[in-house]
Short mmCIF file of C-alpha atoms in Angstrom, two decimals:
data_model
loop_
_atom_site.label_atom_id
_atom_site.label_comp_id
_atom_site.label_asym_id
_atom_site.label_seq_id
_atom_site.Cartn_x
_atom_site.Cartn_y
_atom_site.Cartn_z
CA MET H 1 -15.82 -22.06 -25.89
CA THR H 2 -11.77 -20.94 -25.14
CA GLN H 3 -9.45 -23.25 -27.18
CA THR H 4 -6.02 -23.57 -26.12
CA ALA H 5 -2.99 -24.78 -27.70
CA ALA H 6 0.86 -24.67 -27.07
CA ILE H 7 2.57 -21.82 -29.56
CA THR H 8 5.12 -24.57 -31.18
CA GLU H 9 1.84 -26.32 -32.26
CA ALA H 10 -0.08 -23.39 -32.99
CA ILE H 11 2.71 -20.90 -35.28
CA THR H 12 4.89 -23.70 -37.53
CA SER H 13 5.07 -21.51 -40.31
CA LEU H 14 5.91 -17.53 -40.91
CA THR H 15 2.74 -17.82 -43.23
CA ASP H 16 1.04 -19.05 -39.42
CA ALA H 17 2.55 -16.04 -37.39
CA HIS H 18 1.70 -13.26 -40.05
CA THR H 19 -1.72 -14.38 -40.46
CA ARG H 20 -2.43 -14.88 -36.71
CA PHE H 21 -0.71 -11.90 -35.32
CA GLY H 22 -1.36 -9.46 -38.69
CA LEU H 23 2.50 -8.94 -38.40
CA ILE H 24 4.54 -8.10 -41.66
CA ARG H 25 8.16 -7.98 -42.14
CA ILE H 26 8.77 -4.21 -43.59
CA GLU H 27 12.37 -4.62 -44.93
CA ASP H 28 13.11 -1.12 -43.67
CA GLU H 29 16.96 -0.38 -42.70
CA GLN H 30 16.02 2.68 -40.95
CA PHE H 31 13.55 0.24 -38.32
CA PHE H 32 16.11 -2.22 -37.46
CA PRO H 33 19.56 0.13 -37.60
CA GLU H 34 20.86 -1.25 -34.23
CA TRP H 35 22.58 -4.39 -35.89
CA SER H 36 24.47 -2.47 -38.75
CA GLU H 37 24.58 0.91 -37.61
CA GLY H 38 26.93 2.86 -35.18
CA LEU H 39 28.17 -0.55 -33.46
CA PRO H 40 30.24 -0.15 -30.58
CA GLN H 41 34.40 -1.19 -30.39
CA ILE H 42 34.66 -4.17 -28.17
CA THR H 43 38.37 -4.31 -26.85
CA GLU H 44 41.60 -6.96 -27.46
CA ALA H 45 40.40 -8.74 -24.41
CA GLU H 46 36.31 -9.04 -25.52
CA LYS H 47 38.18 -10.34 -28.65
CA THR H 48 40.39 -12.61 -26.54
CA LEU H 49 37.37 -14.24 -25.10
CA LEU H 50 35.30 -14.10 -28.05
CA ASP H 51 37.91 -16.01 -29.63
CA VAL H 52 38.13 -18.90 -26.59
CA LEU H 53 33.85 -18.96 -27.48
CA ARG H 54 34.23 -19.90 -30.65
CA ARG H 55 37.45 -21.99 -30.89
CA ARG H 56 35.19 -24.42 -27.92
CA TYR H 57 32.29 -24.27 -30.00
CA LEU H 58 33.92 -25.57 -33.20
CA TYR H 59 35.41 -28.04 -30.66
CA HIS H 60 32.59 -29.82 -29.52
CA ARG H 61 30.91 -29.27 -33.17
CA GLY H 62 33.29 -31.36 -34.75
CA GLU H 63 31.54 -34.30 -32.37
CA GLY H 64 28.37 -34.19 -34.23
CA ASP H 65 25.18 -32.95 -33.35
CA LEU H 66 24.81 -30.19 -30.62
CA LEU H 67 21.83 -30.15 -28.44
CA GLU H 68 19.75 -27.38 -27.41
CA GLY H 69 21.10 -27.15 -24.10
CA THR H 70 24.79 -27.19 -24.75
CA VAL H 71 24.19 -24.40 -27.49
CA MET H 72 22.71 -22.30 -24.64
CA LEU H 73 26.12 -23.38 -22.71
CA LEU H 74 28.52 -22.94 -25.12
CA VAL H 75 27.42 -19.71 -27.09
CA VAL H 76 24.05 -17.83 -25.64
CA SER H 77 25.31 -17.44 -22.06
CA PRO H 78 28.71 -16.46 -22.68
CA LEU H 79 27.80 -13.66 -25.22
CA LEU H 80 24.76 -12.55 -22.95
CA ALA H 81 27.61 -12.14 -19.79
CA LEU H 82 29.84 -10.31 -21.87
CA ALA H 83 27.30 -7.98 -23.53
CA GLY H 84 26.48 -7.00 -20.22
CA PHE H 85 22.65 -8.58 -19.85
CA TYR H 86 23.85 -10.28 -16.29
CA ASP H 87 24.49 -7.36 -14.86
CA PRO H 88 22.38 -4.40 -13.30
CA PRO H 89 20.03 -2.62 -15.10
CA PHE H 90 19.25 -6.13 -16.39
CA LYS H 91 18.04 -9.12 -15.44
CA ILE H 92 17.53 -12.90 -17.16
CA ALA H 93 14.72 -14.97 -16.71
CA ALA H 94 14.96 -18.13 -17.94
CA GLU H 95 11.95 -21.11 -18.99
CA SER H 96 9.67 -17.63 -18.52
CA SER H 97 5.65 -19.00 -19.72
CA VAL H 98 4.03 -16.50 -21.81
CA GLU H 99 0.67 -16.40 -22.85
CA LEU H 100 -1.23 -15.09 -25.79
CA VAL H 101 -5.14 -14.43 -26.11
CA LEU H 102 -6.26 -13.58 -29.01
CA ASN H 103 -10.12 -14.06 -31.25
CA ASP H 104 -11.38 -11.87 -28.31
CA GLY H 105 -10.62 -14.74 -25.98
CA GLU H 106 -11.74 -17.52 -28.12
CA GLU H 107 -8.15 -18.71 -28.12
CA VAL H 108 -4.94 -18.84 -25.65
CA LEU H 109 -1.76 -20.30 -27.25
CA ARG H 110 0.70 -20.93 -24.16
CA GLY H 111 4.29 -20.92 -24.51
CA ARG H 112 7.74 -21.05 -22.73
CA ILE H 113 10.79 -18.95 -23.62
CA ASP H 114 14.34 -20.24 -23.18
CA VAL H 115 15.68 -16.48 -21.96
CA LEU H 116 14.08 -13.36 -21.08
CA VAL H 117 15.73 -10.10 -20.73
CA LEU H 118 14.18 -8.14 -18.67
CA GLN H 119 14.76 -4.44 -17.58
CA ASN H 120 12.39 -2.86 -14.78
CA GLN H 121 10.56 -5.51 -15.45
CA LEU H 122 10.41 -4.80 -18.92
CA TRP H 123 10.60 -6.92 -22.24
CA VAL H 124 14.18 -6.20 -23.02
CA MET H 125 15.33 -9.29 -25.39
CA VAL H 126 13.74 -12.69 -26.32
CA LEU H 127 16.44 -15.92 -27.22
CA GLU H 128 15.88 -18.86 -28.97
CA SER H 129 18.05 -21.62 -29.45
CA LYS H 130 17.81 -24.43 -31.32
CA LYS H 131 19.94 -27.85 -31.82
CA THR H 132 22.07 -28.19 -34.37
CA THR H 133 20.38 -30.33 -37.07
CA LEU H 134 17.58 -27.45 -37.25
CA SER H 135 17.86 -24.07 -39.19
CA VAL H 136 17.70 -21.29 -37.04
CA TRP H 137 14.99 -20.36 -39.21
CA SER H 138 12.93 -23.23 -37.96
CA ALA H 139 12.57 -20.66 -34.43
CA LEU H 140 11.74 -17.91 -36.31
CA PRO H 141 7.64 -18.34 -36.32
CA GLN H 142 7.73 -19.39 -32.71
CA ALA H 143 9.79 -16.27 -31.69
CA LEU H 144 7.64 -14.22 -33.41
CA ALA H 145 4.97 -15.41 -31.39
CA TYR H 146 6.85 -15.01 -28.18
CA LEU H 147 7.70 -11.34 -29.01
CA MET H 148 4.08 -10.78 -29.33
CA ALA H 149 3.22 -11.74 -26.37
CA ASN H 150 4.98 -8.44 -24.41
CA PRO H 151 3.36 -7.17 -22.32
CA GLN H 152 3.85 -3.54 -23.12
CA PRO H 153 2.93 -3.90 -26.71
CA ASP H 154 3.65 -0.07 -27.41
CA LYS H 155 7.03 -1.07 -26.33
CA ALA H 156 9.82 -2.72 -29.52
CA VAL H 157 11.35 -6.14 -28.13
CA PHE H 158 14.37 -7.66 -29.54
CA GLY H 159 14.60 -11.27 -30.06
CA MET H 160 18.16 -13.62 -30.77
CA LEU H 161 18.16 -16.72 -33.19
CA THR H 162 20.84 -19.40 -32.72
CA ASN H 163 21.38 -22.85 -33.20
CA GLY H 164 24.62 -22.60 -32.96
CA ASP H 165 26.10 -22.28 -36.34
CA ASP H 166 24.13 -19.72 -37.15
CA ILE H 167 22.69 -16.54 -35.34
CA LEU H 168 19.49 -14.21 -36.68
CA PHE H 169 18.25 -10.95 -34.65
CA ILE H 170 14.61 -9.76 -34.56
CA LYS H 171 13.27 -6.57 -33.78
CA LEU H 172 9.21 -6.44 -33.38
CA ARG H 173 6.82 -3.49 -32.61
CA GLN H 174 2.93 -3.62 -32.00
CA THR H 175 1.92 -0.10 -32.17
CA PRO H 176 1.35 1.12 -34.55
CA THR H 177 0.31 -1.89 -36.61
CA PRO H 178 2.99 -5.03 -35.84
CA GLN H 179 5.88 -4.71 -37.58
CA TYR H 180 9.25 -7.23 -37.39
CA GLU H 181 12.34 -6.87 -39.58
CA LEU H 182 15.58 -8.84 -38.85
CA SER H 183 19.26 -8.82 -39.51
CA ARG H 184 21.42 -10.87 -41.68
CA VAL H 185 22.72 -14.22 -40.53
CA PHE H 186 25.54 -14.85 -39.03
CA ALA H 187 27.80 -17.74 -39.02
CA LEU H 188 30.22 -19.15 -36.19
CA PHE H 189 32.01 -21.12 -38.74
CA THR H 190 33.25 -18.67 -40.94
CA SER H 191 35.59 -16.27 -39.02
CA ALA H 192 36.11 -14.59 -35.75
CA ARG H 193 35.01 -11.44 -37.12
CA GLU H 194 31.53 -12.80 -37.24
CA VAL H 195 31.55 -13.48 -33.57
CA TYR H 196 33.18 -10.11 -33.00
CA GLU H 197 29.72 -8.69 -34.99
CA ILE H 198 27.19 -10.44 -32.90
CA LEU H 199 28.86 -8.72 -29.25
CA GLN H 200 28.82 -6.03 -31.63
CA ILE H 201 25.16 -5.48 -32.21
CA LEU H 202 24.45 -7.43 -28.59
CA LYS H 203 26.06 -4.38 -26.99
CA SER H 204 24.11 -2.16 -29.27
CA ILE H 205 20.68 -3.33 -28.09
CA GLY H 206 22.01 -3.00 -24.23
CA GLN H 207 23.40 0.72 -25.22
CA ALA H 208 20.35 1.62 -26.96
CA ILE H 209 17.89 0.38 -24.17
CA PHE H 210 20.32 1.40 -21.42
CA LYS H 211 20.38 4.99 -22.69
CA THR H 212 17.09 5.41 -24.13
CA GLY H 213 14.53 3.40 -20.81
CA ARG H 214 13.27 1.81 -23.98
CA VAL H 215 13.34 2.28 -27.75
#
């Protein structure tokens, strides 16, 4: 008899994600060069907009903890817009339902992705946000499960996790074996340069996908 569970309940730790999906973190810089090598330049106008984004975030954050929806409005949405993910050839899908079938159909895991970026119906990036009271690392097991739900397992897919204060990027490939690697954590509180680099990475991912069709 098939058992159905929510991803948020079934995958609560990295051990869960690694065990359920046979995932390994490979810690190889060549696997995920998009976050650290040959990053595109950003303009002074873009830096000005990023300064406004950061100033607004710090203003609202100064009043106390922020909920997930506020983090999406203040951080995620403006970054996606600046990086070009709201424009062709990309499309945005919010609150997308996903389903993972495991153990020869005996187990089904279901969840809902906060924001999914697509190109010609192919998954490009999964974005997951948490409220500021939760560590960005708390989103990682769940995000890995969502990335494993990519219906094109022969293609790489990226993830961006944030609780507002911190941002972390993921790259995952399912073939020949499920592997992933992480960027360093970027902190909006640290300096404006952190936000500049975040946009550069988003642009780098977008450019790599646009040039090659999929990386």
